[in-house]
Protein backbone atom coordinates (compact mmCIF):
# COMPACT_ATOMS: atom_id res chain seq x y z
CA UNK A 1 0.00 0.00 0.00
CA UNK A 2 1.52 3.32 -1.09
CA UNK A 3 0.50 6.56 0.60
CA UNK A 4 -0.03 9.67 -1.50
CA UNK A 5 -1.53 13.08 -0.83
CA UNK A 6 -5.29 12.81 -1.07
CA UNK A 7 -6.98 14.68 -3.87
CA UNK A 8 -10.69 15.03 -4.39
CA UNK A 9 -12.45 13.05 -7.06
CA UNK A 10 -14.94 14.69 -9.36
CA UNK A 11 -18.08 13.19 -7.94
CA UNK A 12 -17.52 11.40 -4.64
CA UNK A 13 -17.23 12.89 -1.20
CA UNK A 14 -13.98 11.68 0.33
CA UNK A 15 -12.92 12.17 3.92
CA UNK A 16 -9.60 11.83 5.64
CA UNK A 17 -6.25 13.50 5.05
CA UNK A 18 -4.63 10.79 2.93
CA UNK A 19 -5.59 8.46 0.15
CA UNK A 20 -4.04 5.01 0.19
CA UNK A 21 -3.44 3.63 -3.29
CA UNK A 22 -3.48 -0.15 -3.67
CA UNK A 23 -1.38 -1.95 -6.29
CA UNK A 24 -3.01 -5.35 -5.79
CA UNK A 25 -5.46 -6.81 -8.30
CA UNK A 26 -8.48 -4.52 -8.63
CA UNK A 27 -12.01 -5.74 -7.91
CA UNK A 28 -13.74 -7.46 -10.80
CA UNK A 29 -16.23 -4.62 -11.15
CA UNK A 30 -13.37 -2.26 -12.05
CA UNK A 31 -12.01 -4.52 -14.77
CA UNK A 32 -15.51 -4.80 -16.20
CA UNK A 33 -15.83 -1.02 -16.44
CA UNK A 34 -12.34 0.01 -17.59
CA UNK A 35 -10.94 -1.28 -20.89
CA UNK A 36 -7.41 -0.04 -20.11
CA UNK A 37 -5.28 -1.99 -17.59
CA UNK A 38 -5.38 -0.58 -14.05
CA UNK A 39 -2.07 0.19 -12.32
CA UNK A 40 -3.50 1.28 -8.96
CA UNK A 41 -6.86 1.82 -7.35
CA UNK A 42 -8.50 2.81 -4.08
CA UNK A 43 -12.05 2.62 -2.82
CA UNK A 44 -13.23 6.03 -1.67
CA UNK A 45 -15.62 6.90 1.12
CA UNK A 46 -18.91 8.18 -0.24
CA UNK A 47 -22.58 8.24 0.70
CA UNK A 48 -23.88 5.08 2.41
CA UNK A 49 -24.58 2.21 0.01
CA UNK A 50 -22.99 3.98 -2.96
CA UNK A 51 -19.48 3.13 -4.15
CA UNK A 52 -16.64 5.23 -5.54
CA UNK A 53 -13.12 4.34 -6.68
CA UNK A 54 -9.98 6.24 -7.59
CA UNK A 55 -8.28 4.52 -10.54
CA UNK A 56 -4.82 5.05 -12.08
CA UNK A 57 -4.78 3.62 -15.60
CA UNK A 58 -1.80 2.25 -17.51
CA UNK A 59 -2.05 5.29 -19.80
CA UNK A 60 -1.26 7.51 -16.82
CA UNK A 61 -4.79 8.88 -16.65
CA UNK A 62 -6.37 9.30 -13.22
CA UNK A 63 -10.11 8.82 -13.08
CA UNK A 64 -12.89 8.37 -10.56
CA UNK A 65 -15.73 5.86 -10.84
CA UNK A 66 -18.98 6.53 -8.96
CA UNK A 67 -21.61 3.76 -8.82
CA UNK A 68 -25.23 4.59 -8.04
CA UNK A 69 -26.03 1.62 -5.81
CA UNK A 70 -28.17 3.44 -3.26
CA UNK A 71 -30.92 4.69 -5.58
CA UNK A 72 -30.37 3.18 -9.05
CA UNK A 73 -33.93 4.00 -10.04
CA UNK A 74 -33.26 7.74 -9.64
CA UNK A 75 -31.72 9.64 -12.58
CA UNK A 76 -28.67 10.77 -10.61
CA UNK A 77 -26.27 10.09 -13.48
CA UNK A 78 -28.53 12.00 -15.86
CA UNK A 79 -28.51 15.01 -13.56
CA UNK A 80 -24.71 15.08 -13.56
CA UNK A 81 -24.62 14.86 -17.35
CA UNK A 82 -27.23 17.60 -17.74
CA UNK A 83 -25.35 19.86 -15.33
CA UNK A 84 -22.08 19.28 -17.19
CA UNK A 85 -23.75 20.33 -20.45
CA UNK A 86 -25.14 23.48 -18.87
CA UNK A 87 -22.03 24.50 -16.93
CA UNK A 88 -18.95 22.75 -18.35
CA UNK A 89 -16.66 25.32 -16.76
CA UNK A 90 -17.89 24.43 -13.27
CA UNK A 91 -18.59 20.69 -13.50
CA UNK A 92 -16.06 17.84 -13.33
CA UNK A 93 -15.13 16.60 -16.84
CA UNK A 94 -17.13 13.46 -17.59
CA UNK A 95 -15.30 10.55 -19.22
CA UNK A 96 -18.29 8.21 -19.45
CA UNK A 97 -21.83 8.00 -18.12
CA UNK A 98 -23.50 4.61 -18.41
CA UNK A 99 -27.07 3.82 -17.40
CA UNK A 100 -27.48 0.73 -19.62
CA UNK A 101 -26.39 -1.70 -16.85
CA UNK A 102 -24.58 -3.84 -19.41
CA UNK A 103 -21.15 -3.69 -17.76
CA UNK A 104 -22.41 -3.30 -14.20
CA UNK A 105 -25.71 -4.02 -12.51
CA UNK A 106 -25.90 -0.35 -11.48
CA UNK A 107 -25.65 2.96 -13.35
CA UNK A 108 -22.21 4.54 -13.06
CA UNK A 109 -20.28 7.69 -13.87
CA UNK A 110 -16.57 8.17 -14.63
CA UNK A 111 -14.99 11.59 -14.25
CA UNK A 112 -11.46 12.90 -14.48
CA UNK A 113 -9.56 13.03 -11.20
CA UNK A 114 -9.32 16.64 -9.98
CA UNK A 115 -6.38 17.77 -7.83
CA UNK A 116 -7.87 20.74 -5.96
CA UNK A 117 -8.96 20.42 -2.32
CA UNK A 118 -12.55 21.04 -1.38
CA UNK A 119 -13.41 24.21 0.48
CA UNK A 120 -14.14 22.05 3.55
CA UNK A 121 -10.60 20.63 3.43
CA UNK A 122 -8.99 24.02 2.84
CA UNK A 123 -11.03 25.80 5.51
CA UNK A 124 -8.93 24.93 8.62
CA UNK A 125 -5.86 26.38 6.90
CA UNK A 126 -7.45 29.75 6.03
CA UNK A 127 -7.17 32.83 8.22
CA UNK A 128 -10.19 35.01 8.97
CA UNK A 129 -9.76 37.27 5.95
CA UNK A 130 -9.23 34.30 3.60
CA UNK A 131 -12.35 32.64 4.99
CA UNK A 132 -14.40 35.74 4.27
CA UNK A 133 -13.06 35.79 0.69
CA UNK A 134 -13.84 32.10 0.34
CA UNK A 135 -17.41 32.62 1.58
CA UNK A 136 -17.89 35.44 -0.94
CA UNK A 137 -16.63 33.15 -3.71
CA UNK A 138 -19.06 30.50 -2.44
CA UNK A 139 -21.91 32.99 -2.75
CA UNK A 140 -20.88 34.16 -6.23
CA UNK A 141 -20.71 30.57 -7.43
CA UNK A 142 -24.19 29.73 -6.18
CA UNK A 143 -25.60 32.93 -7.67
CA UNK A 144 -24.11 31.95 -11.04
CA UNK A 145 -25.91 28.59 -10.85
CA UNK A 146 -29.18 30.28 -9.98
CA UNK A 147 -28.91 32.51 -13.03
CA UNK A 148 -29.32 29.47 -15.32
CA UNK A 149 -32.82 29.70 -16.77
CA UNK A 150 -35.31 27.05 -15.72
CA UNK A 151 -36.09 26.13 -19.31
CA UNK A 152 -32.42 25.33 -19.95
CA UNK A 153 -32.35 23.20 -16.80
CA UNK A 154 -35.26 21.10 -18.01
CA UNK A 155 -33.33 17.82 -17.95
CA UNK A 156 -32.70 18.35 -14.25
CA UNK A 157 -36.34 18.24 -13.19
CA UNK A 158 -37.27 15.50 -10.77
CA UNK A 159 -39.56 13.12 -12.69
CA UNK A 160 -42.05 13.07 -9.83
CA UNK A 161 -42.38 16.88 -9.92
CA UNK A 162 -42.41 17.33 -13.71
CA UNK A 163 -45.38 19.38 -14.85
CA UNK A 164 -46.64 20.09 -11.31
CA UNK A 165 -47.01 23.33 -9.41
CA UNK A 166 -44.24 23.98 -6.90
CA UNK A 167 -46.73 23.80 -4.03
CA UNK A 168 -48.13 20.48 -5.22
CA UNK A 169 -44.63 18.99 -5.42
CA UNK A 170 -43.81 20.21 -1.91
CA UNK A 171 -47.03 18.83 -0.45
CA UNK A 172 -46.32 15.45 -2.02
CA UNK A 173 -43.02 15.32 -0.12
CA UNK A 174 -44.77 16.01 3.21
CA UNK A 175 -47.49 13.40 3.03
CA UNK A 176 -45.68 10.62 4.87
CA UNK A 177 -44.01 13.00 7.31
CA UNK A 178 -47.32 14.54 8.36
CA UNK A 179 -48.90 11.14 8.92
CA UNK A 180 -46.05 10.34 11.32
CA UNK A 181 -46.36 13.77 12.96
CA UNK A 182 -50.05 13.20 13.71
CA UNK A 183 -49.11 9.98 15.52
CA UNK A 184 -46.29 11.72 17.42
CA UNK A 185 -47.93 13.51 20.36
CA UNK A 186 -44.72 15.51 20.95
CA UNK A 187 -45.13 17.43 17.67
CA UNK A 188 -47.65 20.29 17.53
CA UNK A 189 -49.29 19.02 14.35
CA UNK A 190 -52.00 21.74 14.00
CA UNK A 191 -49.39 24.48 14.28
CA UNK A 192 -47.10 22.63 11.87
CA UNK A 193 -49.91 22.24 9.33
CA UNK A 194 -50.79 25.95 9.55
CA UNK A 195 -47.15 26.94 9.10
CA UNK A 196 -46.81 24.71 6.05
CA UNK A 197 -49.96 26.16 4.51
CA UNK A 198 -48.69 29.71 5.06
CA UNK A 199 -45.41 28.65 3.49
CA UNK A 200 -47.15 27.36 0.38
CA UNK A 201 -48.83 30.73 0.00
CA UNK A 202 -45.47 32.45 0.45
CA UNK A 203 -43.69 30.49 -2.30
CA UNK A 204 -46.53 30.75 -4.81
CA UNK A 205 -45.03 32.26 -7.96
CA UNK A 206 -41.43 31.86 -6.78
CA UNK A 207 -38.79 31.88 -9.54
CA UNK A 208 -37.51 28.50 -10.68
CA UNK A 209 -33.85 28.05 -11.59
CA UNK A 210 -31.02 25.53 -11.64
CA UNK A 211 -30.40 24.34 -8.08
CA UNK A 212 -27.57 22.12 -6.90
CA UNK A 213 -29.37 20.41 -4.04
CA UNK A 214 -26.56 20.40 -1.48
CA UNK A 215 -24.09 23.22 -2.23
CA UNK A 216 -22.06 22.82 0.96
CA UNK A 217 -18.32 23.25 1.42
CA UNK A 218 -17.73 19.56 0.61
CA UNK A 219 -19.16 20.12 -2.87
CA UNK A 220 -16.81 22.95 -3.88
CA UNK A 221 -13.28 22.50 -5.21
CA UNK A 222 -11.34 25.52 -4.02
CA UNK A 223 -8.12 27.27 -5.06
CA UNK A 224 -6.74 28.80 -1.82
CA UNK A 225 -4.04 31.05 -3.38
CA UNK A 226 -6.58 32.69 -5.68
CA UNK A 227 -9.49 32.45 -3.27
CA UNK A 228 -11.90 31.10 -5.84
CA UNK A 229 -14.12 28.11 -6.47
CA UNK A 230 -12.85 26.11 -9.46
CA UNK A 231 -15.38 23.27 -9.73
CA UNK A 232 -18.64 22.14 -8.17
CA UNK A 233 -19.07 18.44 -7.31
CA UNK A 234 -21.97 16.16 -6.43
CA UNK A 235 -24.70 17.10 -8.90
CA UNK A 236 -26.69 13.95 -8.12
CA UNK A 237 -29.58 15.90 -6.54
CA UNK A 238 -29.63 18.84 -8.95
CA UNK A 239 -33.07 20.03 -9.98
CA UNK A 240 -35.20 22.91 -11.14
CA UNK A 241 -36.34 24.61 -7.96
CA UNK A 242 -36.69 27.86 -6.05
CA UNK A 243 -33.12 29.13 -5.44
CA UNK A 244 -33.99 29.65 -1.78
CA UNK A 245 -34.15 25.85 -1.43
CA UNK A 246 -30.40 25.75 -2.12
CA UNK A 247 -29.74 28.53 0.38
CA UNK A 248 -31.84 26.83 3.05
CA UNK A 249 -29.69 23.70 2.66
CA UNK A 250 -26.58 25.58 3.83
CA UNK A 251 -27.56 28.94 5.35
CA UNK A 252 -28.59 27.59 8.76
CA UNK A 253 -26.04 24.78 8.88
CA UNK A 254 -22.75 25.00 7.00
CA UNK A 255 -22.64 28.80 6.68
CA UNK A 256 -23.87 29.39 10.23
CA UNK A 257 -21.39 26.90 11.71
CA UNK A 258 -18.53 28.66 9.92
CA UNK A 259 -19.81 32.12 10.90
CA UNK A 260 -19.77 33.43 7.33
CA UNK A 261 -23.42 34.08 6.48
CA UNK A 262 -22.81 37.81 5.93
CA UNK A 263 -19.71 37.22 3.81
CA UNK A 264 -21.60 34.66 1.73
CA UNK A 265 -24.38 37.17 1.03
CA UNK A 266 -21.82 39.76 -0.07
CA UNK A 267 -20.98 37.34 -2.86
CA UNK A 268 -24.49 36.03 -3.48
CA UNK A 269 -26.19 39.39 -3.20
CA UNK A 270 -28.66 40.83 -0.67
CA UNK A 271 -31.94 39.00 -0.13
CA UNK A 272 -35.28 40.71 -0.54
CA UNK A 273 -37.99 40.46 2.12
CA UNK A 274 -39.78 37.85 -0.01
CA UNK A 275 -36.60 35.81 -0.44
CA UNK A 276 -36.05 35.82 3.34
CA UNK A 277 -39.64 34.69 3.91
CA UNK A 278 -39.14 31.82 1.47
CA UNK A 279 -35.80 30.96 3.05
CA UNK A 280 -37.44 30.73 6.48
CA UNK A 281 -40.16 28.49 5.09
CA UNK A 282 -37.70 26.14 3.37
CA UNK A 283 -35.83 25.82 6.64
CA UNK A 284 -39.02 24.36 8.12
CA UNK A 285 -39.51 22.26 4.98
CA UNK A 286 -36.05 20.68 5.23
CA UNK A 287 -36.44 20.10 8.97
CA UNK A 288 -39.71 18.25 8.35
CA UNK A 289 -38.07 16.05 5.72
CA UNK A 290 -35.22 15.32 8.13
CA UNK A 291 -37.77 14.42 10.81
CA UNK A 292 -39.48 12.00 8.41
CA UNK A 293 -36.09 10.43 7.58
CA UNK A 294 -35.31 10.03 11.27
CA UNK A 295 -38.65 8.34 11.95
CA UNK A 296 -38.00 5.87 9.16
CA UNK A 297 -34.26 5.23 9.31
CA UNK A 298 -32.57 7.17 12.15
CA UNK A 299 -34.53 6.75 15.39
CA UNK A 300 -31.65 8.12 17.47
CA UNK A 301 -32.15 11.51 15.76
CA UNK A 302 -35.91 11.82 16.34
CA UNK A 303 -35.57 13.87 19.54
CA UNK A 304 -33.22 16.34 17.83
CA UNK A 305 -35.62 16.89 14.95
CA UNK A 306 -38.56 17.31 17.35
CA UNK A 307 -36.68 20.13 19.06
CA UNK A 308 -35.79 21.69 15.71
CA UNK A 309 -39.41 21.57 14.56
CA UNK A 310 -40.53 23.25 17.78
CA UNK A 311 -37.91 25.96 17.24
CA UNK A 312 -38.95 26.51 13.62
CA UNK A 313 -42.61 26.85 14.64
CA UNK A 314 -42.00 29.72 17.05
CA UNK A 315 -43.66 32.95 15.93
CA UNK A 316 -40.92 35.28 14.72
CA UNK A 317 -40.26 37.55 11.74
CA UNK A 318 -38.41 36.10 8.73
CA UNK A 319 -34.63 36.06 8.86
Coordinates of C-alpha atoms in Angstrom, one line a residue:
X1 CA 0.0 0.0 0.0
X2 CA 1.5 3.3 -1.1
X3 CA 0.5 6.6 0.6
X4 CA 0.0 9.7 -1.5
X5 CA -1.5 13.1 -0.8
X6 CA -5.3 12.8 -1.1
X7 CA -7.0 14.7 -3.9
X8 CA -10.7 15.0 -4.4
X9 CA -12.5 13.0 -7.1
X10 CA -14.9 14.7 -9.4
X11 CA -18.1 13.2 -7.9
X12 CA -17.5 11.4 -4.6
X13 CA -17.2 12.9 -1.2
X14 CA -14.0 11.7 0.3
X15 CA -12.9 12.2 3.9
X16 CA -9.6 11.8 5.6
X17 CA -6.2 13.5 5.0
X18 CA -4.6 10.8 2.9
X19 CA -5.6 8.5 0.2
X20 CA -4.0 5.0 0.2
X21 CA -3.4 3.6 -3.3
X22 CA -3.5 -0.1 -3.7
X23 CA -1.4 -2.0 -6.3
X24 CA -3.0 -5.4 -5.8
X25 CA -5.5 -6.8 -8.3
X26 CA -8.5 -4.5 -8.6
X27 CA -12.0 -5.7 -7.9
X28 CA -13.7 -7.5 -10.8
X29 CA -16.2 -4.6 -11.2
X30 CA -13.4 -2.3 -12.0
X31 CA -12.0 -4.5 -14.8
X32 CA -15.5 -4.8 -16.2
X33 CA -15.8 -1.0 -16.4
X34 CA -12.3 0.0 -17.6
X35 CA -10.9 -1.3 -20.9
X36 CA -7.4 0.0 -20.1
X37 CA -5.3 -2.0 -17.6
X38 CA -5.4 -0.6 -14.1
X39 CA -2.1 0.2 -12.3
X40 CA -3.5 1.3 -9.0
X41 CA -6.9 1.8 -7.4
X42 CA -8.5 2.8 -4.1
X43 CA -12.0 2.6 -2.8
X44 CA -13.2 6.0 -1.7
X45 CA -15.6 6.9 1.1
X46 CA -18.9 8.2 -0.2
X47 CA -22.6 8.2 0.7
X48 CA -23.9 5.1 2.4
X49 CA -24.6 2.2 0.0
X50 CA -23.0 4.0 -3.0
X51 CA -19.5 3.1 -4.2
X52 CA -16.6 5.2 -5.5
X53 CA -13.1 4.3 -6.7
X54 CA -10.0 6.2 -7.6
X55 CA -8.3 4.5 -10.5
X56 CA -4.8 5.0 -12.1
X57 CA -4.8 3.6 -15.6
X58 CA -1.8 2.3 -17.5
X59 CA -2.0 5.3 -19.8
X60 CA -1.3 7.5 -16.8
X61 CA -4.8 8.9 -16.7
X62 CA -6.4 9.3 -13.2
X63 CA -10.1 8.8 -13.1
X64 CA -12.9 8.4 -10.6
X65 CA -15.7 5.9 -10.8
X66 CA -19.0 6.5 -9.0
X67 CA -21.6 3.8 -8.8
X68 CA -25.2 4.6 -8.0
X69 CA -26.0 1.6 -5.8
X70 CA -28.2 3.4 -3.3
X71 CA -30.9 4.7 -5.6
X72 CA -30.4 3.2 -9.1
X73 CA -33.9 4.0 -10.0
X74 CA -33.3 7.7 -9.6
X75 CA -31.7 9.6 -12.6
X76 CA -28.7 10.8 -10.6
X77 CA -26.3 10.1 -13.5
X78 CA -28.5 12.0 -15.9
X79 CA -28.5 15.0 -13.6
X80 CA -24.7 15.1 -13.6
X81 CA -24.6 14.9 -17.4
X82 CA -27.2 17.6 -17.7
X83 CA -25.4 19.9 -15.3
X84 CA -22.1 19.3 -17.2
X85 CA -23.7 20.3 -20.5
X86 CA -25.1 23.5 -18.9
X87 CA -22.0 24.5 -16.9
X88 CA -19.0 22.8 -18.4
X89 CA -16.7 25.3 -16.8
X90 CA -17.9 24.4 -13.3
X91 CA -18.6 20.7 -13.5
X92 CA -16.1 17.8 -13.3
X93 CA -15.1 16.6 -16.8
X94 CA -17.1 13.5 -17.6
X95 CA -15.3 10.5 -19.2
X96 CA -18.3 8.2 -19.5
X97 CA -21.8 8.0 -18.1
X98 CA -23.5 4.6 -18.4
X99 CA -27.1 3.8 -17.4
X100 CA -27.5 0.7 -19.6
X101 CA -26.4 -1.7 -16.8
X102 CA -24.6 -3.8 -19.4
X103 CA -21.1 -3.7 -17.8
X104 CA -22.4 -3.3 -14.2
X105 CA -25.7 -4.0 -12.5
X106 CA -25.9 -0.3 -11.5
X107 CA -25.6 3.0 -13.4
X108 CA -22.2 4.5 -13.1
X109 CA -20.3 7.7 -13.9
X110 CA -16.6 8.2 -14.6
X111 CA -15.0 11.6 -14.2
X112 CA -11.5 12.9 -14.5
X113 CA -9.6 13.0 -11.2
X114 CA -9.3 16.6 -10.0
X115 CA -6.4 17.8 -7.8
X116 CA -7.9 20.7 -6.0
X117 CA -9.0 20.4 -2.3
X118 CA -12.6 21.0 -1.4
X119 CA -13.4 24.2 0.5
X120 CA -14.1 22.1 3.5
X121 CA -10.6 20.6 3.4
X122 CA -9.0 24.0 2.8
X123 CA -11.0 25.8 5.5
X124 CA -8.9 24.9 8.6
X125 CA -5.9 26.4 6.9
X126 CA -7.4 29.7 6.0
X127 CA -7.2 32.8 8.2
X128 CA -10.2 35.0 9.0
X129 CA -9.8 37.3 5.9
X130 CA -9.2 34.3 3.6
X131 CA -12.4 32.6 5.0
X132 CA -14.4 35.7 4.3
X133 CA -13.1 35.8 0.7
X134 CA -13.8 32.1 0.3
X135 CA -17.4 32.6 1.6
X136 CA -17.9 35.4 -0.9
X137 CA -16.6 33.2 -3.7
X138 CA -19.1 30.5 -2.4
X139 CA -21.9 33.0 -2.7
X140 CA -20.9 34.2 -6.2
X141 CA -20.7 30.6 -7.4
X142 CA -24.2 29.7 -6.2
X143 CA -25.6 32.9 -7.7
X144 CA -24.1 31.9 -11.0
X145 CA -25.9 28.6 -10.9
X146 CA -29.2 30.3 -10.0
X147 CA -28.9 32.5 -13.0
X148 CA -29.3 29.5 -15.3
X149 CA -32.8 29.7 -16.8
X150 CA -35.3 27.0 -15.7
X151 CA -36.1 26.1 -19.3
X152 CA -32.4 25.3 -19.9
X153 CA -32.4 23.2 -16.8
X154 CA -35.3 21.1 -18.0
X155 CA -33.3 17.8 -18.0
X156 CA -32.7 18.3 -14.3
X157 CA -36.3 18.2 -13.2
X158 CA -37.3 15.5 -10.8
X159 CA -39.6 13.1 -12.7
X160 CA -42.1 13.1 -9.8
X161 CA -42.4 16.9 -9.9
X162 CA -42.4 17.3 -13.7
X163 CA -45.4 19.4 -14.8
X164 CA -46.6 20.1 -11.3
X165 CA -47.0 23.3 -9.4
X166 CA -44.2 24.0 -6.9
X167 CA -46.7 23.8 -4.0
X168 CA -48.1 20.5 -5.2
X169 CA -44.6 19.0 -5.4
X170 CA -43.8 20.2 -1.9
X171 CA -47.0 18.8 -0.4
X172 CA -46.3 15.5 -2.0
X173 CA -43.0 15.3 -0.1
X174 CA -44.8 16.0 3.2
X175 CA -47.5 13.4 3.0
X176 CA -45.7 10.6 4.9
X177 CA -44.0 13.0 7.3
X178 CA -47.3 14.5 8.4
X179 CA -48.9 11.1 8.9
X180 CA -46.1 10.3 11.3
X181 CA -46.4 13.8 13.0
X182 CA -50.0 13.2 13.7
X183 CA -49.1 10.0 15.5
X184 CA -46.3 11.7 17.4
X185 CA -47.9 13.5 20.4
X186 CA -44.7 15.5 20.9
X187 CA -45.1 17.4 17.7
X188 CA -47.7 20.3 17.5
X189 CA -49.3 19.0 14.4
X190 CA -52.0 21.7 14.0
X191 CA -49.4 24.5 14.3
X192 CA -47.1 22.6 11.9
X193 CA -49.9 22.2 9.3
X194 CA -50.8 26.0 9.5
X195 CA -47.1 26.9 9.1
X196 CA -46.8 24.7 6.1
X197 CA -50.0 26.2 4.5
X198 CA -48.7 29.7 5.1
X199 CA -45.4 28.6 3.5
X200 CA -47.2 27.4 0.4
X201 CA -48.8 30.7 0.0
X202 CA -45.5 32.4 0.4
X203 CA -43.7 30.5 -2.3
X204 CA -46.5 30.8 -4.8
X205 CA -45.0 32.3 -8.0
X206 CA -41.4 31.9 -6.8
X207 CA -38.8 31.9 -9.5
X208 CA -37.5 28.5 -10.7
X209 CA -33.8 28.1 -11.6
X210 CA -31.0 25.5 -11.6
X211 CA -30.4 24.3 -8.1
X212 CA -27.6 22.1 -6.9
X213 CA -29.4 20.4 -4.0
X214 CA -26.6 20.4 -1.5
X215 CA -24.1 23.2 -2.2
X216 CA -22.1 22.8 1.0
X217 CA -18.3 23.3 1.4
X218 CA -17.7 19.6 0.6
X219 CA -19.2 20.1 -2.9
X220 CA -16.8 22.9 -3.9
X221 CA -13.3 22.5 -5.2
X222 CA -11.3 25.5 -4.0
X223 CA -8.1 27.3 -5.1
X224 CA -6.7 28.8 -1.8
X225 CA -4.0 31.0 -3.4
X226 CA -6.6 32.7 -5.7
X227 CA -9.5 32.4 -3.3
X228 CA -11.9 31.1 -5.8
X229 CA -14.1 28.1 -6.5
X230 CA -12.9 26.1 -9.5
X231 CA -15.4 23.3 -9.7
X232 CA -18.6 22.1 -8.2
X233 CA -19.1 18.4 -7.3
X234 CA -22.0 16.2 -6.4
X235 CA -24.7 17.1 -8.9
X236 CA -26.7 14.0 -8.1
X237 CA -29.6 15.9 -6.5
X238 CA -29.6 18.8 -8.9
X239 CA -33.1 20.0 -10.0
X240 CA -35.2 22.9 -11.1
X241 CA -36.3 24.6 -8.0
X242 CA -36.7 27.9 -6.1
X243 CA -33.1 29.1 -5.4
X244 CA -34.0 29.6 -1.8
X245 CA -34.1 25.8 -1.4
X246 CA -30.4 25.8 -2.1
X247 CA -29.7 28.5 0.4
X248 CA -31.8 26.8 3.1
X249 CA -29.7 23.7 2.7
X250 CA -26.6 25.6 3.8
X251 CA -27.6 28.9 5.4
X252 CA -28.6 27.6 8.8
X253 CA -26.0 24.8 8.9
X254 CA -22.7 25.0 7.0
X255 CA -22.6 28.8 6.7
X256 CA -23.9 29.4 10.2
X257 CA -21.4 26.9 11.7
X258 CA -18.5 28.7 9.9
X259 CA -19.8 32.1 10.9
X260 CA -19.8 33.4 7.3
X261 CA -23.4 34.1 6.5
X262 CA -22.8 37.8 5.9
X263 CA -19.7 37.2 3.8
X264 CA -21.6 34.7 1.7
X265 CA -24.4 37.2 1.0
X266 CA -21.8 39.8 -0.1
X267 CA -21.0 37.3 -2.9
X268 CA -24.5 36.0 -3.5
X269 CA -26.2 39.4 -3.2
X270 CA -28.7 40.8 -0.7
X271 CA -31.9 39.0 -0.1
X272 CA -35.3 40.7 -0.5
X273 CA -38.0 40.5 2.1
X274 CA -39.8 37.9 0.0
X275 CA -36.6 35.8 -0.4
X276 CA -36.1 35.8 3.3
X277 CA -39.6 34.7 3.9
X278 CA -39.1 31.8 1.5
X279 CA -35.8 31.0 3.0
X280 CA -37.4 30.7 6.5
X281 CA -40.2 28.5 5.1
X282 CA -37.7 26.1 3.4
X283 CA -35.8 25.8 6.6
X284 CA -39.0 24.4 8.1
X285 CA -39.5 22.3 5.0
X286 CA -36.0 20.7 5.2
X287 CA -36.4 20.1 9.0
X288 CA -39.7 18.3 8.4
X289 CA -38.1 16.0 5.7
X290 CA -35.2 15.3 8.1
X291 CA -37.8 14.4 10.8
X292 CA -39.5 12.0 8.4
X293 CA -36.1 10.4 7.6
X294 CA -35.3 10.0 11.3
X295 CA -38.7 8.3 12.0
X296 CA -38.0 5.9 9.2
X297 CA -34.3 5.2 9.3
X298 CA -32.6 7.2 12.1
X299 CA -34.5 6.7 15.4
X300 CA -31.6 8.1 17.5
X301 CA -32.2 11.5 15.8
X302 CA -35.9 11.8 16.3
X303 CA -35.6 13.9 19.5
X304 CA -33.2 16.3 17.8
X305 CA -35.6 16.9 14.9
X306 CA -38.6 17.3 17.3
X307 CA -36.7 20.1 19.1
X308 CA -35.8 21.7 15.7
X309 CA -39.4 21.6 14.6
X310 CA -40.5 23.3 17.8
X311 CA -37.9 26.0 17.2
X312 CA -39.0 26.5 13.6
X313 CA -42.6 26.8 14.6
X314 CA -42.0 29.7 17.0
X315 CA -43.7 32.9 15.9
X316 CA -40.9 35.3 14.7
X317 CA -40.3 37.6 11.7
X318 CA -38.4 36.1 8.7
X319 CA -34.6 36.1 8.9

